[in-house]
Short mmCIF file of C-alpha atoms in Angstrom, two decimals:
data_model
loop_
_atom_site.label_atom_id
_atom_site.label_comp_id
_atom_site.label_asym_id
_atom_site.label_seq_id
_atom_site.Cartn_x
_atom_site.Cartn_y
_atom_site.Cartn_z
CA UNK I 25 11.66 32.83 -18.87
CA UNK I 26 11.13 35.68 -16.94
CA UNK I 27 14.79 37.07 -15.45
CA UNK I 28 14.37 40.31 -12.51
CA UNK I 29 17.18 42.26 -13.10
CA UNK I 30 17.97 43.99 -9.52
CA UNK I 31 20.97 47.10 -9.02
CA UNK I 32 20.84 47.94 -5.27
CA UNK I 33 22.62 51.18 -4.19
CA UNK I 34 23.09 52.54 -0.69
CA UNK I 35 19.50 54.37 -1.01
CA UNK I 36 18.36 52.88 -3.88
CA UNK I 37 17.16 49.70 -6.08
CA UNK I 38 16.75 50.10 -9.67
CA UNK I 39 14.84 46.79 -11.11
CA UNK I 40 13.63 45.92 -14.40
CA UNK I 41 12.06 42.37 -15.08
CA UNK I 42 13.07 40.95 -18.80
CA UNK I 43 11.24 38.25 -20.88
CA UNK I 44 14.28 36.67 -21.82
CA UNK I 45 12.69 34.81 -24.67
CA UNK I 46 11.91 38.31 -26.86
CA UNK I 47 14.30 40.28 -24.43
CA UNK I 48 11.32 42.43 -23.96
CA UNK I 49 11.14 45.07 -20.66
CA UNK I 50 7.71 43.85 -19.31
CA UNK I 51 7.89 46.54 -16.05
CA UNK I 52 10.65 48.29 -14.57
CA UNK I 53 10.80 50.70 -11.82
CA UNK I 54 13.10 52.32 -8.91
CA UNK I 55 12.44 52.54 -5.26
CA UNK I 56 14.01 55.71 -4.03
CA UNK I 57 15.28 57.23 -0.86
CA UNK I 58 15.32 53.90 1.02
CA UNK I 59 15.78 54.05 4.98
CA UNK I 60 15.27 58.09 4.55
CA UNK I 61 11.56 59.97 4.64
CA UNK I 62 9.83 60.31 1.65
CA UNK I 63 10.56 57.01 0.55
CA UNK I 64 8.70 55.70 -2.75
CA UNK I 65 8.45 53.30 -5.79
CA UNK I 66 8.03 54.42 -9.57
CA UNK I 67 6.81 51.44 -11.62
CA UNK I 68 6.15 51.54 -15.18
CA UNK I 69 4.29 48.23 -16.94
CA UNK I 70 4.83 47.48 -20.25
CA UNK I 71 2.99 49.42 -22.74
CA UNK I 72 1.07 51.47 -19.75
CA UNK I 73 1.70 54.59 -17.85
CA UNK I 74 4.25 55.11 -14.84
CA UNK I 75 2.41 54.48 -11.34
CA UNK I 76 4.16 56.02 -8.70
CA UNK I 77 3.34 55.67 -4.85
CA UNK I 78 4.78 56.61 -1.82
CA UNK I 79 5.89 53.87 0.48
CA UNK I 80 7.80 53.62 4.39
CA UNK I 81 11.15 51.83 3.46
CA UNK I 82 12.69 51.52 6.65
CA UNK I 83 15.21 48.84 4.56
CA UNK I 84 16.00 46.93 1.21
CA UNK I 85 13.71 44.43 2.32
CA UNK I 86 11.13 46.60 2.66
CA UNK I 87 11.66 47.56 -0.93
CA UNK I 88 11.85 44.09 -2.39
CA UNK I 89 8.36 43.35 -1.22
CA UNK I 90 6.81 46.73 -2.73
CA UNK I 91 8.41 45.62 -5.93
CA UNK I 92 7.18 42.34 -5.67
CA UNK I 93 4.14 43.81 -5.04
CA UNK I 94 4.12 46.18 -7.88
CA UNK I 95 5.53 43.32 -10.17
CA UNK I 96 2.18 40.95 -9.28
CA UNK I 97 -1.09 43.49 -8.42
CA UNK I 98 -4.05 42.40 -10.09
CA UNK I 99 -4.88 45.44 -11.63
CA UNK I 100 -1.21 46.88 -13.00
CA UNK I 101 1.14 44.22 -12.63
CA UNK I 102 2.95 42.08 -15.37
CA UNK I 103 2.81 38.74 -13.87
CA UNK I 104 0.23 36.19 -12.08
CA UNK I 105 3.27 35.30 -9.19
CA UNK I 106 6.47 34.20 -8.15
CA UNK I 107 6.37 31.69 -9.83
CA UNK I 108 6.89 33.60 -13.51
CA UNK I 109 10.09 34.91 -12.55
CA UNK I 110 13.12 32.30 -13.21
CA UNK I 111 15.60 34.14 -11.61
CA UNK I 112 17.19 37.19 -10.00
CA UNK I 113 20.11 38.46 -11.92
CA UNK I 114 21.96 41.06 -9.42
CA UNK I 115 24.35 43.97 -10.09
CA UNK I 116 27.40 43.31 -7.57
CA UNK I 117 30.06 46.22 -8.18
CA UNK I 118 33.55 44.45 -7.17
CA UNK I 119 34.23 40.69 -7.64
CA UNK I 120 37.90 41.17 -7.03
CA UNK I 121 40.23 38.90 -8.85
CA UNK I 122 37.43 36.01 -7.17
CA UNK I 123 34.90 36.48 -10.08
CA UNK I 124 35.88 36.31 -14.11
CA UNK I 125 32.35 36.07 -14.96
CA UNK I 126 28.43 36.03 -13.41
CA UNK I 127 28.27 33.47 -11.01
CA UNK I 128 25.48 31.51 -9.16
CA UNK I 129 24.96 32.85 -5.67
CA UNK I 130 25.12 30.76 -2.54
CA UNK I 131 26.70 31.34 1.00
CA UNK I 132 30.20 31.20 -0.34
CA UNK I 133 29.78 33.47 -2.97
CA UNK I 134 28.46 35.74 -0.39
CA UNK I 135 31.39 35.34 1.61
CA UNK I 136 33.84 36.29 -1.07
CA UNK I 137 31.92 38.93 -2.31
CA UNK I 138 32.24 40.87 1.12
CA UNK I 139 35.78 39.98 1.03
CA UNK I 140 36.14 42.97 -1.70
CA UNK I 141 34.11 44.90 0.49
CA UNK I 142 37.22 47.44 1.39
CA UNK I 143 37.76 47.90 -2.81
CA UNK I 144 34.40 48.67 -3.14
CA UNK I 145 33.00 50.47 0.47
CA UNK I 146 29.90 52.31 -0.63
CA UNK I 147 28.77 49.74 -3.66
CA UNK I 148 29.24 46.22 -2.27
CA UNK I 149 27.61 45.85 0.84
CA UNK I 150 24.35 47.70 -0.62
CA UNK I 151 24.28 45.19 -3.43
CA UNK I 152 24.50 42.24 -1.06
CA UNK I 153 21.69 43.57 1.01
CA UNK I 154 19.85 43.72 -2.61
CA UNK I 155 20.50 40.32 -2.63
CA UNK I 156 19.82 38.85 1.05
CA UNK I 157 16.25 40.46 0.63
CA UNK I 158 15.31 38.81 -2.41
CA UNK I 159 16.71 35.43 -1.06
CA UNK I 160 14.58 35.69 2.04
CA UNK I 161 11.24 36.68 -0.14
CA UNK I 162 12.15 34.32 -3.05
CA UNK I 163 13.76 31.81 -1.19
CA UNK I 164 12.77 28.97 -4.34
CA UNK I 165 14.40 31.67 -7.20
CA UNK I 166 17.96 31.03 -8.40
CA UNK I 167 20.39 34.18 -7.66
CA UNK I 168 23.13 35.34 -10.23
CA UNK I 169 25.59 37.56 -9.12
CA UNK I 170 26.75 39.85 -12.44
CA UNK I 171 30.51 42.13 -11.39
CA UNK I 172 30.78 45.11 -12.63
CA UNK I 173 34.57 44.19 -12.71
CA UNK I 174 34.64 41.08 -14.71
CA UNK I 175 34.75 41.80 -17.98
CA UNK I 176 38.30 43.46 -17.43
CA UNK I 177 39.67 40.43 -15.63
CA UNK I 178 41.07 39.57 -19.11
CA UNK I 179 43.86 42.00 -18.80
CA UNK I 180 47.52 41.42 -19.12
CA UNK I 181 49.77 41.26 -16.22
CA UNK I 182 51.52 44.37 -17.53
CA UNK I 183 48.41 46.43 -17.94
CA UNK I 184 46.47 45.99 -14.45
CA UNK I 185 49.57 46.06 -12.29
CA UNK I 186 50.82 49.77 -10.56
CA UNK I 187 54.39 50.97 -10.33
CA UNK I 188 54.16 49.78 -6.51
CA UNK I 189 56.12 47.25 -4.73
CA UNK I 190 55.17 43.78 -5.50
CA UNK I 191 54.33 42.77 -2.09
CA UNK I 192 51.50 45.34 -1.99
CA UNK I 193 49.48 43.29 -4.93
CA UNK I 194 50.99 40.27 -3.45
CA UNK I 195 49.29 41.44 0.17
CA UNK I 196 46.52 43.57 -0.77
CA UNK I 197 45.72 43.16 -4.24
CA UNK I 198 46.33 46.54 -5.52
CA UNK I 199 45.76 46.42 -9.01
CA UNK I 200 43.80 47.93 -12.25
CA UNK I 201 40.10 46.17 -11.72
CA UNK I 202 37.71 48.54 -14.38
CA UNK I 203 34.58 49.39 -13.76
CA UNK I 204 31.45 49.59 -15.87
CA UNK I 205 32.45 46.13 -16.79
CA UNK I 206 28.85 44.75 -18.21
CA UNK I 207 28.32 48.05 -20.37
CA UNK I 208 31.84 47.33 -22.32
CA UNK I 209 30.95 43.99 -22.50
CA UNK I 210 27.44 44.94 -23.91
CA UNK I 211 28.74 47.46 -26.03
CA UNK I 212 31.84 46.22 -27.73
CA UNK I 213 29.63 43.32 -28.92
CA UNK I 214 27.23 45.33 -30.61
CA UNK I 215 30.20 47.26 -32.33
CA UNK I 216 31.40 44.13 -33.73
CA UNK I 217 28.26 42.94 -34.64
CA UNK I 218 27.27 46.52 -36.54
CA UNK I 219 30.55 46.16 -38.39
CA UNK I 220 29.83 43.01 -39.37
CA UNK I 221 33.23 40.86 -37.94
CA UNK I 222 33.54 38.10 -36.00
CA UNK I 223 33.75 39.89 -32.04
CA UNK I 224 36.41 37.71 -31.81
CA UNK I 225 38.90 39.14 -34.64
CA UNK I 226 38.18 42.69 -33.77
CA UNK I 227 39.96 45.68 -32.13
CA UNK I 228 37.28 47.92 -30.24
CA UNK I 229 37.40 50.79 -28.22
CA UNK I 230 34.70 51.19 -26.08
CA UNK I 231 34.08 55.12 -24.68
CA UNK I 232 31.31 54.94 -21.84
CA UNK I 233 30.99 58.59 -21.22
CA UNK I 234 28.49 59.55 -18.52
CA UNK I 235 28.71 61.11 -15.17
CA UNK I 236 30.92 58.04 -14.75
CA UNK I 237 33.31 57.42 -17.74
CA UNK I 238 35.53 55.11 -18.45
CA UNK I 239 37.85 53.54 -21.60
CA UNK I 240 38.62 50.02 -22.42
CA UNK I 241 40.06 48.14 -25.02
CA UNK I 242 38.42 44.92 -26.43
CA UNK I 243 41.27 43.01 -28.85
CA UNK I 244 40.17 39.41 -30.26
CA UNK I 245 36.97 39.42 -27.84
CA UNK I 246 38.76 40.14 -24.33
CA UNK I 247 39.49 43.15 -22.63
CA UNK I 248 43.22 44.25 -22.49
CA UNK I 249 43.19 47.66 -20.91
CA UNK I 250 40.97 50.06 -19.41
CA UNK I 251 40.95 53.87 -17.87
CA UNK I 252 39.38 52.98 -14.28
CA UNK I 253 41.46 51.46 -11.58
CA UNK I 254 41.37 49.64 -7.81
CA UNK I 255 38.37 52.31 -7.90
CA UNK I 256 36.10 54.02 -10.20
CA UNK I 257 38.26 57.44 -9.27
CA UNK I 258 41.24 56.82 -11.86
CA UNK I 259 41.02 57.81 -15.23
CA UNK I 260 39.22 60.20 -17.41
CA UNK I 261 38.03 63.23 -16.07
CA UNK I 262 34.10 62.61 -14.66
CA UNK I 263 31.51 64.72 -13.50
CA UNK I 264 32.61 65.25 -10.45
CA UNK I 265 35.79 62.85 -9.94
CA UNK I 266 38.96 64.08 -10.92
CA UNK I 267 40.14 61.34 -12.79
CA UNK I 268 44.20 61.09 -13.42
CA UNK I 269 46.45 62.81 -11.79
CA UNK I 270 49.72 63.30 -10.10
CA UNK I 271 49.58 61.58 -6.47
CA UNK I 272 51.68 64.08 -4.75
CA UNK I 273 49.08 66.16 -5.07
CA UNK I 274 47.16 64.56 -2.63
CA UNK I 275 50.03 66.14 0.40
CA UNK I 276 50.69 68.96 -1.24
CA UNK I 277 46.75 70.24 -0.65
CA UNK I 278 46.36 68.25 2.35
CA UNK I 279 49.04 70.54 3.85
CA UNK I 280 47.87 73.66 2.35
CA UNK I 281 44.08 73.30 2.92
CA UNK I 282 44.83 71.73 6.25
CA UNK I 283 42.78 68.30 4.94
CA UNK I 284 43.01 64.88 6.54
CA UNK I 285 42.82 62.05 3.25
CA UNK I 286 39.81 61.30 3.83
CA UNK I 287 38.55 64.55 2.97
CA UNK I 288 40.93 64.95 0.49
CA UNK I 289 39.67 61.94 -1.41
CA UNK I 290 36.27 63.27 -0.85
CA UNK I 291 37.31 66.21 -2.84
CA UNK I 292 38.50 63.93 -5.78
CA UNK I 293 35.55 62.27 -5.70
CA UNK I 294 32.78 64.57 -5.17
CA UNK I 295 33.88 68.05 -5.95
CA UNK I 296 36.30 67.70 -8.92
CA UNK I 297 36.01 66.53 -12.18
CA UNK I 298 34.19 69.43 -15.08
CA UNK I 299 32.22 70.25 -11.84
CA UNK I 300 35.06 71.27 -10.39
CA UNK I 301 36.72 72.82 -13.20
CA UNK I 302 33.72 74.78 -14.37
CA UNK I 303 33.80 76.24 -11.11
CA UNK I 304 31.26 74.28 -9.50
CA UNK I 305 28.94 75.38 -11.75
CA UNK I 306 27.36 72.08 -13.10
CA UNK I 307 28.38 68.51 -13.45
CA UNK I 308 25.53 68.18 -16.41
CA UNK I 309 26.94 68.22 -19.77
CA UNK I 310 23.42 69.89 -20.73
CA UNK I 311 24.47 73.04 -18.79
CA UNK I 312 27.80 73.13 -20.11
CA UNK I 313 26.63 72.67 -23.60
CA UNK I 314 24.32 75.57 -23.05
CA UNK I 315 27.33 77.78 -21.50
CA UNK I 316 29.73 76.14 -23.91
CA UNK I 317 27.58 77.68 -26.90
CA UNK I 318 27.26 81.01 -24.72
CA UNK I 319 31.00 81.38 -24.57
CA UNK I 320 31.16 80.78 -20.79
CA UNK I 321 34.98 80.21 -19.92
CA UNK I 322 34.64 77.73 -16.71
CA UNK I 323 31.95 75.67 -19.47
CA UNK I 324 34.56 76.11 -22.62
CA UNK I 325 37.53 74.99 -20.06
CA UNK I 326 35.88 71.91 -18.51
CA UNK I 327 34.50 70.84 -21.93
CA UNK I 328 38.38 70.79 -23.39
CA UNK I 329 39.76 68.94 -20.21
CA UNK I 330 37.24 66.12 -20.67
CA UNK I 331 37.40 65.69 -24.39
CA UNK I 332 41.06 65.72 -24.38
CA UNK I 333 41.49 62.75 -21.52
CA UNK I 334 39.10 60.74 -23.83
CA UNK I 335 41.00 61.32 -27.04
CA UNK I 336 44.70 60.62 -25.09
CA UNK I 337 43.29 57.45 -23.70
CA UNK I 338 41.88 56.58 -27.12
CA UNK I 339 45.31 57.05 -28.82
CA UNK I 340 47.03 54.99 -26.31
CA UNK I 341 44.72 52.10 -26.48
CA UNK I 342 45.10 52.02 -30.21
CA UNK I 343 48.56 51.80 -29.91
CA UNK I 344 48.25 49.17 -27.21
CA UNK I 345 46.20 46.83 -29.72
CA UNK I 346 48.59 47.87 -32.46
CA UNK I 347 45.44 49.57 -34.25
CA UNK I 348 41.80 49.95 -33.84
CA UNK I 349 38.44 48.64 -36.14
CA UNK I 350 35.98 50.68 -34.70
CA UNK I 351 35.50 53.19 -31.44
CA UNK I 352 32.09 53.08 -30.04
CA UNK I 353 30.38 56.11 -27.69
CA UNK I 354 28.09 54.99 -24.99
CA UNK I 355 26.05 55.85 -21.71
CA UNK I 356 24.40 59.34 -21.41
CA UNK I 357 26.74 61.91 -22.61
CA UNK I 358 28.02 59.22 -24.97
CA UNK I 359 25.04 58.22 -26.30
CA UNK I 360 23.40 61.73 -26.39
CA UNK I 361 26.21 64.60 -26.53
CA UNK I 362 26.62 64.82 -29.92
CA UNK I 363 29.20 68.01 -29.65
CA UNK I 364 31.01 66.23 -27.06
CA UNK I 365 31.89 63.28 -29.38
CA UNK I 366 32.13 65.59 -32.43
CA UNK I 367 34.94 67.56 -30.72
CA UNK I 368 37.00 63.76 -29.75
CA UNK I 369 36.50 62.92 -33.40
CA UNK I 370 37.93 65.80 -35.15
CA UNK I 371 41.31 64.96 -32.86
CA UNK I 372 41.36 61.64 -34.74
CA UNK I 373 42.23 62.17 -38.29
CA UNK I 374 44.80 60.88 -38.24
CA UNK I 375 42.69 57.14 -37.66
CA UNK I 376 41.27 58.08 -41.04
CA UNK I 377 38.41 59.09 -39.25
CA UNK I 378 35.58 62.12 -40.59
CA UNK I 379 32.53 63.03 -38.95
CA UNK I 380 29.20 62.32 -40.47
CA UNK I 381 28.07 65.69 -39.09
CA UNK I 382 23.84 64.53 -39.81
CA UNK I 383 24.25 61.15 -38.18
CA UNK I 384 26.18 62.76 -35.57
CA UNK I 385 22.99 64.52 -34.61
CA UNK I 386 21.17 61.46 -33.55
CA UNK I 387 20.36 61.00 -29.77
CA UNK I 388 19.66 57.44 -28.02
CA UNK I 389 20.16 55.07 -31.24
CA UNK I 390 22.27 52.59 -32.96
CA UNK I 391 24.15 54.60 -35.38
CA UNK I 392 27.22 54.96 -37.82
CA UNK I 393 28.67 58.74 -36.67
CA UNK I 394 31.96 58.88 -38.48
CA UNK I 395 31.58 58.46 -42.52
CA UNK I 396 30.85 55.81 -44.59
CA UNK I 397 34.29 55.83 -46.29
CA UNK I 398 36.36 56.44 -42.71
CA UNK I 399 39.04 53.98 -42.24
CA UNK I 400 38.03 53.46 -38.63
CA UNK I 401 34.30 52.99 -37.99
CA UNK I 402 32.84 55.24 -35.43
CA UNK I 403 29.24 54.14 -33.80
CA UNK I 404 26.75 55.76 -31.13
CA UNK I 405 25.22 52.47 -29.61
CA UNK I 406 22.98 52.81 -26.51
CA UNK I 407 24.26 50.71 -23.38
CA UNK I 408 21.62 48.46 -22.14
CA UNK I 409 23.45 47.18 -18.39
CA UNK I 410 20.01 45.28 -17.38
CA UNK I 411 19.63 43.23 -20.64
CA UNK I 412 23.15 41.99 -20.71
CA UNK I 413 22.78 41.16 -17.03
CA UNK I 414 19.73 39.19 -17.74
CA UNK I 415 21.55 37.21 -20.91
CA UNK I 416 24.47 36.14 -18.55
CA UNK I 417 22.22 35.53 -15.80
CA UNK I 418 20.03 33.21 -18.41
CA UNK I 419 23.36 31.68 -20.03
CA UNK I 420 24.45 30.02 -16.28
CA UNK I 421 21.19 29.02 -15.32
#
C-alpha cells in the first residue's frame, strides 16, 4: 500500500508518499510560501532529479492539488491515480490529553482536535486545514491523524503535572504534554533494537537536538518524562527559544523593557535561545561550530549553555528511571554535530561512558558513538518522522 504522509504548517506542506510494503520514499516534495507571492512546489521522484515549479497558492487546497498533480503526471510522477494511495497519514501537533495514539479522522476527531487549538495556536489549525483539503480532493482515502504529543501521554501523574493549583489542570489542563512525540517514539525503538533488547525491558534516553530539542525518557517501552512542556518553549535551550527558566523573569523585563507578554513571549520564543546568547549572531550550529573553532566568545558561550541543559536533563532522567541502557542523539544537530555530542559525552563518565572519537565523526547514519566496552551504549540514529507516521497510519487502517 501506498500511505501519503502530509505535515502542514502555517505556510507550508511537507509530503512524502511511502510504499509501505518495502517502506520505500517513492516521491516527496514541499510546497512553500503558501497564501504569500512566490509560491512553489519542489518534488523529487524516486531515483530521478528534483523538479521544481512555481505555482499561485492562494491556500492549502491549492497546494494539495499541485501535489496531487505532481504525485500522478504522466511524464514524472510515481503513480497511475488516486487510487494507489491507501491513505493519508497527517502530522497534527497537539492531541491534548484526547489522543494516546494515531487515530482515524472523522468529524469528531476534527472537533476535538480544534479543542487544543489554544495549546497549540500556530501548529493546529494549519494541520487541520492540511487535512480538510485532502478530504475534499480524496474524499474515498482514509485519514489518520498522527500527535506529535502522544507518545508522552504515558507519563506519570507526578512527572507531567506543574507546581500550580490543582484547579488550573482541573480547568484548563495545564500540564507537561512533550513535543516531538513520533521522533522519540521512532528513535527509542531503533535504540533498543541496535542494542539488541526487548524495547520493552529497556531504559532509553532519547536526545532530539535540532533547532527544536527536546529530552525524554523511554523505561519498559513508555515514555515517563520529557524536557518540553504545555508548549514546545520549556526545556533545553533551542535555537532561538529560551528553554528553562525562572518565571519571574518574565515581569521583571516586562517592566524594564516596557513589554506587554505577548511580546515578551515572543522574545522567548524567537529571539533567545544560542541565538540569543551568541548575540544574535546565528541560530545554526554550523556557524557556531565555525566561530566555536575560531575562538569567538558569544559562539564558545552559547555552545556551553546548550550542551550543559542536555547533559543536566540527561542526568536527571537517569536518575528518574533509576539508570539508563543506552542514550541516543537525533534530528539535525543530533544526528550531524559531532562536537556538539562529543562535548555532552565527555560530562558522562561517570555512566561508564567513552567516546569512540572515529565513529563519532559519522554524519546522517546508524551508528555506535560511545565505545564498544562503555557501560552505557551511546548511538547516532537518524529520525525518520514520515516513516513512523506512515507505520502507525498503516497499523490502524
Amino acid at each position: 500500500m501506498n500511505i501519503l504522509v502530509i505535515n502542514c504548517g502555517s505556510s507550508s506542506l511537507k509530503f512524502q508518499l511511502i510504499d509501505s510494503d518495502s517502506e520505500k520514499v517513492i516521491g516527496k516534495g514541499l510546497c512553500d510560501r503558501i497564501g504569500i507571492e512566490g509560491s512553489g512546489i519542489t518534488f523529487t521522484p524516486e531515483g530521478k532529479d528534483k523538479i521544481k515549479k512555481e505555482y499561485p497558492m492562494p491556500d492549502h487546497e491549492a497546494a494539495i492539488k499541485y501535489v496531487i498533480e505532481a504525485l500522478t503526471d504522466k511524464d514524472t510522477g510515481v503513480v497511475k491515480s488516486l487510487e494507489e494511495i491507501g491513505a493519508v497519514g497527517h502530522r497534527i501537533v497537539h492531541g491534548g490529553e484526547k489522543f494516546n495514539k494515531a487515530t482515524l479522522i472523522n468529524e469528531e476527531v476534527i472537533k476535538a482536535i480544534e479543542e487544543c487549538n489554544d495549546l497549540a495556536p500556530l501548529h493546529n489549525p494549519a494541520n487541520l486545514i492540511g487535512v480538510r483539503a485532502c478530504q475534499k480532493l480524496m474524499p474515498e482515502t482514509p485519514m489518520v491523524a498522527v500527535f506529535d504529543t502522544a507518545f508522552h501521554q504515558t507519563m506519570p501523574k507526578e512527572a507531567y503535572l506543574y507546581g500550580l493549583p490543582y484547579s488550573y489542570y482541573e480547568k484548563y489542563k495545564i500540564r507537561r504534554y512533550g513535543f516531538h512525540g513520533t521522533s522519540h517514539d521512532f528513535v527509542s525503538h531503533e535504540a533498543a533494537s541496535m542494542m539488541g533488547k526487548d524495547y520493552d525491558d529497556c531504559k532509553i534516553i532519547v536526545c532530539h537536538l535540532g533547532n527544536g530539542a527536546s529530552v525524554s525518557a523511554v523505561k519498559n517501552g513508555k515514555c515517563v518524562d520529557t524536557s518540553m512542556g504545555l508548549t514546545p518553549l520549556e526545556g533545553l535551550i533551542m535555537g532561538t527559544r529560551s528553554g528553562d527558566l525562572d518565571p519571574a523573569i518574565l515581569e521583571f523585563l516586562c517592566d524594564k523593557e516596557n513589554m506587554n507578554i505577548h511580546e515578551m513571549l515572543n522574545v522567548l520564543n524567537k529571539k533567545s535561545g544560542v541565538f540569543g546568547l551568541s548575540e544574535d549572531f546565528s541560530s545554526d550550529f554550523r556557524d557556531l561550530e565555525d566561530g566555536y573553532n575560531k575562538g569567538q566568545e558569544n559562539c564558545i558561550r552559547a555552545v556551553e549553555c546548550f550542551c550543559y541543559r542536555v547533559v543536566k536533563y540527561i542526568g536527571a532522567y537517569a536518575a528518574a528511571m533509576n539508570g539508563v541502557d543506552c542514550i541516543a542523539f537525533t534530528a539535525g544537530i543530533g544526528e550531524n554535530t559531532a562536537f556538539v555530542r562529543e562535548i555532552i559525552m565527555n560530562y558522562l563518565g561517570y555512566l561508564g561512558i567513552e567516546v569512540d572519537k572515529v565513529n563519532n565523526k559519522t554524519r546522517g547514519e546508524s551508528i555506535l558513538i560511545s565505545t564498544k566496552d562503555s557501560k552505557v551504549k551511546v548511538y547516532s540514529i537518524p529520525t525518520n518522522e514520515e516513516l513512523a507516521i506512515a507505520r502507525q497510519t498503516l497499523e490502524l487502517i
